[in-house]
PDB file of C-alpha atoms and ligand atoms in Angstrom:
ATOM      1  CA  MET N  11     116.198  77.775  76.980  1.00 54.00           C
ATOM      2  CA  PRO N  12     116.692  75.129  79.691  1.00 60.00           C
ATOM      3  CA  LYS N  13     113.618  73.685  81.381  1.00 68.00           C
ATOM      4  CA  ALA N  14     113.052  75.281  84.781  1.00 67.00           C
ATOM      5  CA  SER N  15     113.444  71.882  86.435  1.00 68.00           C
ATOM      6  CA  LYS N  16     117.100  71.998  85.267  1.00 89.00           C
ATOM      7  CA  ILE N  17     117.664  75.611  86.324  1.00 94.00           C
ATOM      8  CA  LYS N  18     119.636  75.972  89.552  1.00 95.00           C
ATOM      9  CA  PRO N  19     119.389  77.686  91.894  1.00 97.00           C
ATOM     10  CA  LEU N  20     115.698  78.493  91.674  1.00 98.00           C
ATOM     11  CA  PRO N  21     114.455  81.436  93.723  1.00 98.00           C
ATOM     12  CA  ARG N  22     112.523  80.657  96.868  1.00 98.00           C
ATOM     13  CA  HIS N  23     110.329  83.721  96.536  1.00 98.00           C
ATOM     14  CA  VAL N  24     109.365  85.347  93.228  1.00 99.00           C
ATOM     15  CA  ALA N  25     107.451  88.638  93.306  1.00 99.00           C
ATOM     16  CA  ILE N  26     105.894  90.019  90.139  1.00 99.00           C
ATOM     17  CA  ILE N  27     104.815  93.511  89.089  1.00 99.00           C
ATOM     18  CA  MET N  28     102.155  92.534  86.574  1.00 99.00           C
ATOM     19  CA  ASP N  29     102.325  95.580  84.299  1.00 99.00           C
ATOM     20  CA  GLY N  30     101.223  96.276  80.742  1.00 98.00           C
ATOM     21  CA  ASN N  31      97.569  95.197  80.635  1.00 98.00           C
ATOM     22  CA  GLY N  32      96.411  98.628  79.453  1.00 98.00           C
ATOM     23  CA  ARG N  33      98.907  98.772  76.602  1.00 98.00           C
ATOM     24  CA  TRP N  34      98.092  95.195  75.611  1.00 99.00           C
ATOM     25  CA  ALA N  35      94.454  96.238  75.156  1.00 98.00           C
ATOM     26  CA  GLN N  36      95.297  99.573  73.524  1.00 98.00           C
ATOM     27  CA  LYS N  37      97.380  97.844  70.858  1.00 98.00           C
ATOM     28  CA  ARG N  38      94.294  95.858  69.897  1.00 98.00           C
ATOM     29  CA  GLY N  39      91.855  98.758  70.056  1.00 98.00           C
ATOM     30  CA  LEU N  40      90.184  97.200  73.110  1.00 98.00           C
ATOM     31  CA  PRO N  41      89.112  98.840  76.376  1.00 98.00           C
ATOM     32  CA  ARG N  42      91.695  98.753  79.186  1.00 98.00           C
ATOM     33  CA  LEU N  43      89.478  96.457  81.221  1.00 98.00           C
ATOM     34  CA  GLU N  44      89.781  93.793  78.534  1.00 98.00           C
ATOM     35  CA  GLY N  45      93.542  93.973  79.107  1.00 98.00           C
ATOM     36  CA  HIS N  46      93.003  93.440  82.828  1.00 98.00           C
ATOM     37  CA  LYS N  47      90.729  90.491  82.082  1.00 98.00           C
ATOM     38  CA  GLN N  48      93.436  88.888  79.955  1.00 98.00           C
ATOM     39  CA  GLY N  49      95.944  89.766  82.652  1.00 98.00           C
ATOM     40  CA  GLY N  50      93.792  87.906  85.170  1.00 98.00           C
ATOM     41  CA  LEU N  51      93.705  84.833  82.939  1.00 98.00           C
ATOM     42  CA  ASN N  52      97.463  85.004  82.664  1.00 98.00           C
ATOM     43  CA  ALA N  53      97.878  85.304  86.437  1.00 98.00           C
ATOM     44  CA  ARG N  54      96.221  81.931  86.732  1.00 97.00           C
ATOM     45  CA  ARG N  55      98.546  80.352  84.166  1.00 98.00           C
ATOM     46  CA  VAL N  56     101.576  81.888  85.848  1.00 98.00           C
ATOM     47  CA  VAL N  57     100.555  80.526  89.263  1.00 98.00           C
ATOM     48  CA  GLU N  58     100.237  77.067  87.687  1.00 97.00           C
ATOM     49  CA  THR N  59     103.697  77.347  86.150  1.00 98.00           C
ATOM     50  CA  PHE N  60     105.318  78.317  89.450  1.00 98.00           C
ATOM     51  CA  LEU N  61     103.444  75.485  91.156  1.00 97.00           C
ATOM     52  CA  GLU N  62     104.957  73.093  88.615  1.00 96.00           C
ATOM     53  CA  TYR N  63     108.416  74.445  89.396  1.00 96.00           C
ATOM     54  CA  ARG N  64     107.722  74.151  93.107  1.00 96.00           C
ATOM     55  CA  VAL N  65     108.638  77.735  93.894  1.00 98.00           C
ATOM     56  CA  PRO N  66     107.334  77.997  97.475  1.00 98.00           C
ATOM     57  CA  TYR N  67     106.457  81.722  97.598  1.00 98.00           C
ATOM     58  CA  LEU N  68     104.871  83.793  94.855  1.00 98.00           C
ATOM     59  CA  THR N  69     103.721  87.393  95.230  1.00 99.00           C
ATOM     60  CA  LEU N  70     101.557  89.157  92.649  1.00 98.00           C
ATOM     61  CA  TYR N  71     101.226  92.946  92.643  1.00 98.00           C
ATOM     62  CA  ALA N  72      97.697  93.579  91.432  1.00 98.00           C
ATOM     63  CA  PHE N  73      96.684  96.989  92.844  1.00 98.00           C
ATOM     64  CA  SER N  74      98.898  99.700  94.293  1.00 98.00           C
ATOM     65  CA  THR N  75      97.941 102.444  96.743  1.00 98.00           C
ATOM     66  CA  GLU N  76      98.491 104.845  93.806  1.00 98.00           C
ATOM     67  CA  ASN N  77      96.126 102.943  91.510  1.00 98.00           C
ATOM     68  CA  TRP N  78      93.194 104.668  93.278  1.00 98.00           C
ATOM     69  CA  ASN N  79      94.040 107.623  91.051  1.00 98.00           C
ATOM     70  CA  ARG N  80      92.734 105.786  87.985  1.00 98.00           C
ATOM     71  CA  PRO N  81      89.214 106.366  86.581  1.00 98.00           C
ATOM     72  CA  LYS N  82      86.487 105.023  88.862  1.00 98.00           C
ATOM     73  CA  GLU N  83      85.289 102.453  86.297  1.00 98.00           C
ATOM     74  CA  GLU N  84      88.772 100.993  85.973  1.00 98.00           C
ATOM     75  CA  VAL N  85      89.209 100.753  89.757  1.00 98.00           C
ATOM     76  CA  GLN N  86      85.804  99.079  90.097  1.00 98.00           C
ATOM     77  CA  GLY N  87      86.637  96.748  87.236  1.00 98.00           C
ATOM     78  CA  LEU N  88      89.849  95.703  89.001  1.00 98.00           C
ATOM     79  CA  PHE N  89      87.919  95.041  92.232  1.00 98.00           C
ATOM     80  CA  ARG N  90      85.360  92.929  90.342  1.00 98.00           C
ATOM     81  CA  LEU N  91      88.142  90.994  88.714  1.00 98.00           C
ATOM     82  CA  LEU N  92      89.787  90.270  92.064  1.00 98.00           C
ATOM     83  CA  GLU N  93      86.482  88.912  93.410  1.00 97.00           C
ATOM     84  CA  GLU N  94      86.099  86.671  90.367  1.00 97.00           C
ATOM     85  CA  LYS N  95      89.657  85.407  90.698  1.00 97.00           C
ATOM     86  CA  LEU N  96      89.205  84.662  94.385  1.00 97.00           C
ATOM     87  CA  ASP N  97      85.973  82.770  93.638  1.00 95.00           C
ATOM     88  CA  GLU N  98      87.468  80.637  90.917  1.00 93.00           C
ATOM     89  CA  GLY N  99      90.671  80.254  92.928  1.00 94.00           C
ATOM     90  CA  ASP N 100      88.923  78.447  95.808  1.00 93.00           C
ATOM     91  CA  GLU N 101      88.973  75.097  94.091  1.00 94.00           C
ATOM     92  CA  VAL N 102      92.546  75.410  92.797  1.00 95.00           C
ATOM     93  CA  ALA N 103      93.719  76.461  96.265  1.00 97.00           C
ATOM     94  CA  ARG N 104      92.076  73.416  97.818  1.00 97.00           C
ATOM     95  CA  GLU N 105      93.398  71.038  95.198  1.00 97.00           C
ATOM     96  CA  LYS N 106      96.960  72.415  95.189  1.00 97.00           C
ATOM     97  CA  LYS N 107      97.047  73.265  98.914  1.00 98.00           C
ATOM     98  CA  ILE N 108      97.813  76.921  98.213  1.00 98.00           C
ATOM     99  CA  ARG N 109      98.016  79.221 101.220  1.00 98.00           C
ATOM    100  CA  VAL N 110      96.704  82.661 100.304  1.00 98.00           C
ATOM    101  CA  ARG N 111      98.059  85.758 102.023  1.00 98.00           C
ATOM    102  CA  HIS N 112      97.192  89.396 101.565  1.00 98.00           C
ATOM    103  CA  LEU N 113      99.809  92.138 101.489  1.00 98.00           C
ATOM    104  CA  GLY N 114      98.315  95.595 101.733  1.00 98.00           C
ATOM    105  CA  ASN N 115      95.869  97.857 103.486  1.00 98.00           C
ATOM    106  CA  LEU N 116      92.652  95.919 103.918  1.00 97.00           C
ATOM    107  CA  GLU N 117      90.730  98.685 105.708  1.00 95.00           C
ATOM    108  CA  GLY N 118      90.909 100.996 102.692  1.00 93.00           C
ATOM    109  CA  LEU N 119      89.027  98.513 100.503  1.00 98.00           C
ATOM    110  CA  PRO N 120      85.234  98.116 100.043  1.00 97.00           C
ATOM    111  CA  GLN N 121      83.628  95.895 102.730  1.00 98.00           C
ATOM    112  CA  LYS N 122      82.719  93.179 100.252  1.00 97.00           C
ATOM    113  CA  ILE N 123      86.286  92.835  99.018  1.00 97.00           C
ATOM    114  CA  GLN N 124      87.663  92.904 102.575  1.00 98.00           C
ATOM    115  CA  LYS N 125      85.360  90.046 103.510  1.00 98.00           C
ATOM    116  CA  ARG N 126      86.298  88.011 100.439  1.00 97.00           C
ATOM    117  CA  ILE N 127      90.042  88.470 101.040  1.00 98.00           C
ATOM    118  CA  ARG N 128      89.699  87.596 104.741  1.00 98.00           C
ATOM    119  CA  GLU N 129      87.794  84.430 103.791  1.00 98.00           C
ATOM    120  CA  ALA N 130      90.402  83.338 101.269  1.00 98.00           C
ATOM    121  CA  VAL N 131      93.200  83.862 103.809  1.00 98.00           C
ATOM    122  CA  GLU N 132      91.271  82.121 106.603  1.00 98.00           C
ATOM    123  CA  GLN N 133      90.160  79.140 104.507  1.00 97.00           C
ATOM    124  CA  THR N 134      93.658  78.433 103.247  1.00 98.00           C
ATOM    125  CA  LYS N 135      95.743  79.264 106.322  1.00 97.00           C
ATOM    126  CA  ASN N 136      96.614  75.642 107.127  1.00 98.00           C
ATOM    127  CA  ASN N 137      97.530  74.698 103.569  1.00 98.00           C
ATOM    128  CA  THR N 138     101.064  73.461 103.206  1.00 97.00           C
ATOM    129  CA  GLY N 139     101.702  74.046  99.486  1.00 97.00           C
ATOM    130  CA  MET N 140     102.780  77.291  97.819  1.00 98.00           C
ATOM    131  CA  THR N 141     102.202  80.577  99.638  1.00 98.00           C
ATOM    132  CA  LEU N 142     100.528  82.976  97.223  1.00 98.00           C
ATOM    133  CA  CYS N 143     100.667  86.593  98.388  1.00 98.00           C
ATOM    134  CA  LEU N 144      98.232  88.978  96.784  1.00 98.00           C
ATOM    135  CA  ALA N 145      99.517  92.538  96.933  1.00 98.00           C
ATOM    136  CA  PHE N 146      96.264  94.424  96.648  1.00 98.00           C
ATOM    137  CA  ASN N 147      95.925  98.012  97.827  1.00 98.00           C
ATOM    138  CA  TYR N 148      99.605  97.609  98.611  1.00 98.00           C
ATOM    139  CA  GLY N 149     102.170 100.393  98.918  1.00 98.00           C
ATOM    140  CA  GLY N 150     105.674  99.900 100.263  1.00 98.00           C
ATOM    141  CA  ARG N 151     105.666 103.266 102.023  1.00 98.00           C
ATOM    142  CA  ASP N 152     102.217 102.671 103.478  1.00 98.00           C
ATOM    143  CA  GLU N 153     103.445  99.328 104.803  1.00 98.00           C
ATOM    144  CA  ILE N 154     106.359 101.000 106.599  1.00 98.00           C
ATOM    145  CA  VAL N 155     104.136 103.757 108.039  1.00 98.00           C
ATOM    146  CA  GLN N 156     101.577 101.202 109.290  1.00 98.00           C
ATOM    147  CA  ALA N 157     104.393  99.192 110.887  1.00 98.00           C
ATOM    148  CA  ALA N 158     105.705 102.279 112.689  1.00 98.00           C
ATOM    149  CA  ARG N 159     102.206 103.086 113.940  1.00 98.00           C
ATOM    150  CA  ARG N 160     101.689  99.605 115.321  1.00 98.00           C
ATOM    151  CA  MET N 161     105.079  99.605 117.030  1.00 98.00           C
ATOM    152  CA  VAL N 162     104.159 102.847 118.774  1.00 98.00           C
ATOM    153  CA  SER N 163     100.688 101.638 119.766  1.00 98.00           C
ATOM    154  CA  ASP N 164     102.266  98.421 121.125  1.00 98.00           C
ATOM    155  CA  LYS N 165     104.585 100.713 123.169  1.00 98.00           C
ATOM    156  CA  LEU N 166     107.557  98.773 121.885  1.00 97.00           C
ATOM    157  CA  ASN N 167     110.741  99.543 123.765  1.00 97.00           C
ATOM    158  CA  VAL N 168     113.116 101.582 121.574  1.00 97.00           C
ATOM    159  CA  LYS N 169     115.917  99.107 122.272  1.00 97.00           C
ATOM    160  CA  LYS N 170     113.745  96.331 120.839  1.00 96.00           C
ATOM    161  CA  ILE N 171     113.388  98.021 117.469  1.00 97.00           C
ATOM    162  CA  ASN N 172     115.790  96.427 115.043  1.00 97.00           C
ATOM    163  CA  GLU N 173     115.567  95.040 111.502  1.00 98.00           C
ATOM    164  CA  THR N 174     114.135  91.732 112.710  1.00 97.00           C
ATOM    165  CA  THR N 175     111.365  93.221 114.839  1.00 97.00           C
ATOM    166  CA  PHE N 176     110.603  95.817 112.158  1.00 97.00           C
ATOM    167  CA  SER N 177     110.135  93.039 109.578  1.00 98.00           C
ATOM    168  CA  LYS N 178     107.629  91.324 111.861  1.00 98.00           C
ATOM    169  CA  TYR N 179     105.442  94.427 111.821  1.00 98.00           C
ATOM    170  CA  LEU N 180     105.236  94.524 108.029  1.00 98.00           C
ATOM    171  CA  TYR N 181     102.361  92.963 106.048  1.00 98.00           C
ATOM    172  CA  SER N 182     104.840  90.288 104.982  1.00 98.00           C
ATOM    173  CA  GLU N 183     105.611  89.280 108.637  1.00 97.00           C
ATOM    174  CA  ASP N 184     106.816  85.684 108.239  1.00 96.00           C
ATOM    175  CA  ILE N 185     107.268  85.672 104.442  1.00 98.00           C
ATOM    176  CA  PRO N 186     110.919  85.539 103.332  1.00 98.00           C
ATOM    177  CA  ASP N 187     112.205  88.486 101.306  1.00 98.00           C
ATOM    178  CA  PRO N 188     111.834  88.059  97.534  1.00 98.00           C
ATOM    179  CA  ASP N 189     114.877  86.619  95.777  1.00 98.00           C
ATOM    180  CA  LEU N 190     113.633  87.713  92.385  1.00 98.00           C
ATOM    181  CA  ILE N 191     111.378  90.606  91.415  1.00 99.00           C
ATOM    182  CA  ILE N 192     110.042  90.494  87.859  1.00 99.00           C
ATOM    183  CA  ARG N 193     108.457  93.499  86.188  1.00 99.00           C
ATOM    184  CA  THR N 194     106.699  93.061  82.858  1.00 99.00           C
ATOM    185  CA  GLY N 195     105.635  95.896  80.571  1.00 98.00           C
ATOM    186  CA  GLY N 196     109.025  97.569  80.053  1.00 98.00           C
ATOM    187  CA  GLU N 197     109.116 100.168  82.835  1.00 98.00           C
ATOM    188  CA  MET N 198     112.264 100.042  84.922  1.00 98.00           C
ATOM    189  CA  ARG N 199     111.028 101.049  88.338  1.00 98.00           C
ATOM    190  CA  LEU N 200     109.532  99.415  91.407  1.00 98.00           C
ATOM    191  CA  SER N 201     106.448 101.657  91.748  1.00 98.00           C
ATOM    192  CA  ASN N 202     106.235 101.387  95.544  1.00 98.00           C
ATOM    193  CA  PHE N 203     106.536  97.578  95.541  1.00 99.00           C
ATOM    194  CA  LEU N 204     108.166  95.767  98.481  1.00 99.00           C
ATOM    195  CA  THR N 205     110.208  98.831  99.437  1.00 98.00           C
ATOM    196  CA  TRP N 206     111.676  97.204 102.540  1.00 98.00           C
ATOM    197  CA  GLN N 207     111.825  93.610 101.318  1.00 98.00           C
ATOM    198  CA  SER N 208     113.477  94.372  97.954  1.00 98.00           C
ATOM    199  CA  ALA N 209     116.781  95.455  99.607  1.00 98.00           C
ATOM    200  CA  TYR N 210     118.706  92.500  98.134  1.00 98.00           C
ATOM    201  CA  ALA N 211     116.301  91.157  95.537  1.00 98.00           C
ATOM    202  CA  GLU N 212     117.528  90.448  92.030  1.00 98.00           C
ATOM    203  CA  ILE N 213     115.458  92.499  89.601  1.00 98.00           C
ATOM    204  CA  TYR N 214     114.425  91.369  86.130  1.00 99.00           C
ATOM    205  CA  PHE N 215     112.753  93.757  83.722  1.00 99.00           C
ATOM    206  CA  THR N 216     111.137  92.584  80.502  1.00 99.00           C
ATOM    207  CA  PRO N 217     109.328  94.551  77.793  1.00 99.00           C
ATOM    208  CA  VAL N 218     106.807  91.684  77.405  1.00 99.00           C
ATOM    209  CA  LEU N 219     103.330  92.886  78.387  1.00 99.00           C
ATOM    210  CA  TRP N 220     101.738  90.997  81.285  1.00 99.00           C
ATOM    211  CA  PRO N 221      99.024  89.114  79.310  1.00 99.00           C
ATOM    212  CA  ASP N 222     101.819  87.769  77.042  1.00 98.00           C
ATOM    213  CA  PHE N 223     104.190  86.737  79.849  1.00 99.00           C
ATOM    214  CA  ASP N 224     104.089  82.977  79.316  1.00 98.00           C
ATOM    215  CA  LYS N 225     105.985  79.888  80.445  1.00 98.00           C
ATOM    216  CA  LYS N 226     108.842  80.532  78.038  1.00 98.00           C
ATOM    217  CA  GLU N 227     109.273  84.037  79.415  1.00 98.00           C
ATOM    218  CA  ILE N 228     109.218  82.674  82.971  1.00 98.00           C
ATOM    219  CA  GLU N 229     111.970  80.233  82.068  1.00 98.00           C
ATOM    220  CA  LYS N 230     114.011  83.098  80.617  1.00 98.00           C
ATOM    221  CA  ALA N 231     113.637  85.074  83.843  1.00 98.00           C
ATOM    222  CA  LEU N 232     114.577  82.071  85.979  1.00 98.00           C
ATOM    223  CA  ALA N 233     117.585  81.244  83.804  1.00 98.00           C
ATOM    224  CA  THR N 234     118.792  84.853  84.097  1.00 98.00           C
ATOM    225  CA  TYR N 235     118.320  84.737  87.861  1.00 98.00           C
ATOM    226  CA  SER N 236     120.312  81.525  88.157  1.00 98.00           C
ATOM    227  CA  LYS N 237     123.330  83.229  86.571  1.00 98.00           C
ATOM    228  CA  ARG N 238     123.331  86.226  88.881  1.00 98.00           C
ATOM    229  CA  GLN N 239     125.978  86.455  91.575  1.00 96.00           C
ATOM    230  CA  ARG N 240     124.393  87.454  94.843  1.00 97.00           C
ATOM    231  CA  ARG N 241     127.021  88.957  97.065  1.00 96.00           C
ATOM    232  CA  PHE N 242     124.992  90.715  99.783  1.00 97.00           C
ATOM    233  CA  GLY N 243     127.863  93.139 100.257  1.00 97.00           C
ATOM    234  CA  HIS N 244     130.527  90.462 100.735  1.00 96.00           C
ATOM    235  CA  VAL N 245     133.504  89.850  98.440  1.00 93.00           C
ATOM    236  CA  GLU N 246     133.860  86.733  96.337  1.00 79.00           C
ATOM    237  CA  PRO N 247     136.013  84.117  98.079  1.00 71.00           C
ATOM    238  CA  GLY N 248     139.511  83.815  96.703  1.00 66.00           C
TER     239      GLY N 248
HETATM  240  C1  LIG J  26      98.284  96.357  85.033  1.00 54.36           C
HETATM  241  O1  LIG J  26      98.822  97.067  84.017  1.00 54.36           O
HETATM  242  C2  LIG J  26      98.714  96.833  86.363  1.00 54.36           C
HETATM  243  C3  LIG J  26      97.617  97.274  87.243  1.00 54.36           C
HETATM  244  C4  LIG J  26      97.696  98.369  87.917  1.00 54.36           C
HETATM  245  C5  LIG J  26      96.429  96.454  87.411  1.00 54.36           C
HETATM  246  P1  LIG J  26      98.455  98.574  83.698  1.00 54.36           P
HETATM  247  O2  LIG J  26      97.004  98.807  83.831  1.00 54.36           O
HETATM  248  O3  LIG J  26      99.300  99.500  84.484  1.00 54.36           O
HETATM  249  O4  LIG J  26      98.883  98.620  82.173  1.00 54.36           O
HETATM  250  P2  LIG J  26      99.650  99.778  81.418  1.00 54.36           P
HETATM  251  O5  LIG J  26     100.904 100.056  82.177  1.00 54.36           O
HETATM  252  O6  LIG J  26      98.721 100.948  81.374  1.00 54.36           O
HETATM  253  O7  LIG J  26      99.915  99.196  80.064  1.00 54.36           O
HETATM  254  C1  LIG J  27     102.459  99.097  89.185  1.00 54.36           C
HETATM  255  O1  LIG J  27     102.037  99.411  87.918  1.00 54.36           O
HETATM  256  C2  LIG J  27     101.317  98.567  89.981  1.00 54.36           C
HETATM  257  C3  LIG J  27     100.838  97.221  89.621  1.00 54.36           C
HETATM  258  C4  LIG J  27     101.314  96.459  88.704  1.00 54.36           C
HETATM  259  C5  LIG J  27      99.759  96.737  90.420  1.00 54.36           C
HETATM  260  P1  LIG J  27     101.601 100.887  87.505  1.00 54.36           P
HETATM  261  O2  LIG J  27     101.252 100.843  86.060  1.00 54.36           O
HETATM  262  O3  LIG J  27     100.551 101.389  88.420  1.00 54.36           O
HETATM  263  O4  LIG J  27     102.942 101.716  87.757  1.00 54.36           O
HETATM  264  P2  LIG J  27     103.450 103.091  87.170  1.00 54.36           P
HETATM  265  O5  LIG J  27     102.346 104.083  87.362  1.00 54.36           O
HETATM  266  O6  LIG J  27     103.740 102.892  85.727  1.00 54.36           O
HETATM  267  O7  LIG J  27     104.686 103.408  87.937  1.00 54.36           O
HETATM  268 MG1  LIG J  28     101.144 100.277  84.183  1.00 54.36          MG
END
């Protein structure tokens, strides 16, 4: 497998559906939350790898609007884990100049979490390194509905509604669309992730469970991406 530094072209924005924590734990006879804990540790390693490769935008899908349907203890465990990750991420963000962004519905989250996310976004907003988007309480359909609501409350002229203005009303606003969406854990679906933004993303599915998705697996995904032909509806020249 070639080193990522030799892989060309590299995607500008990689978005990851971090799936398979529960099964990782189950296989070992451990509680699901232990899988999430290991998943959290892996998220940190993965961020470091993409920093090394100088990928400028990374999005991590950590909690969907449908994940509220899980048992209360699991949901609370995931919230606790996010808080921990944000706390330990402060120093890394400062050191590596990471700009943290949140994609998702903030209002639906507990006050404490809202505050912590707002702080992380505020404290890092002028950083010029990688943009790390945390998709937490994120749903692609919710994002589109919220955008429509805001356009109506802004009394936007109908003639002004086009793909560009619509994009500006999404949580992702100024973030470029993902070039590559990776889903670990073997399921071949998007599960309400980046519904609008995924229109022309390359999609890479791997059976590897999220806690096991290491640097070698990242290189495999990037090498696959580099061989894809992106046509965007055009025909190949001559
Ligand atoms: C993590 O994987 C994704 C989150 C929603 C946090 P899962 O918890 O969905 O793991 P599986 O799919 O049950 O293995
Ligand atoms: C998608 O995984 C959501 C996240 C990774 C945060 P799920 O495990 O919730 O998706 P489904 O239920 O298998 O579609
Ligand atoms: Mg899952």
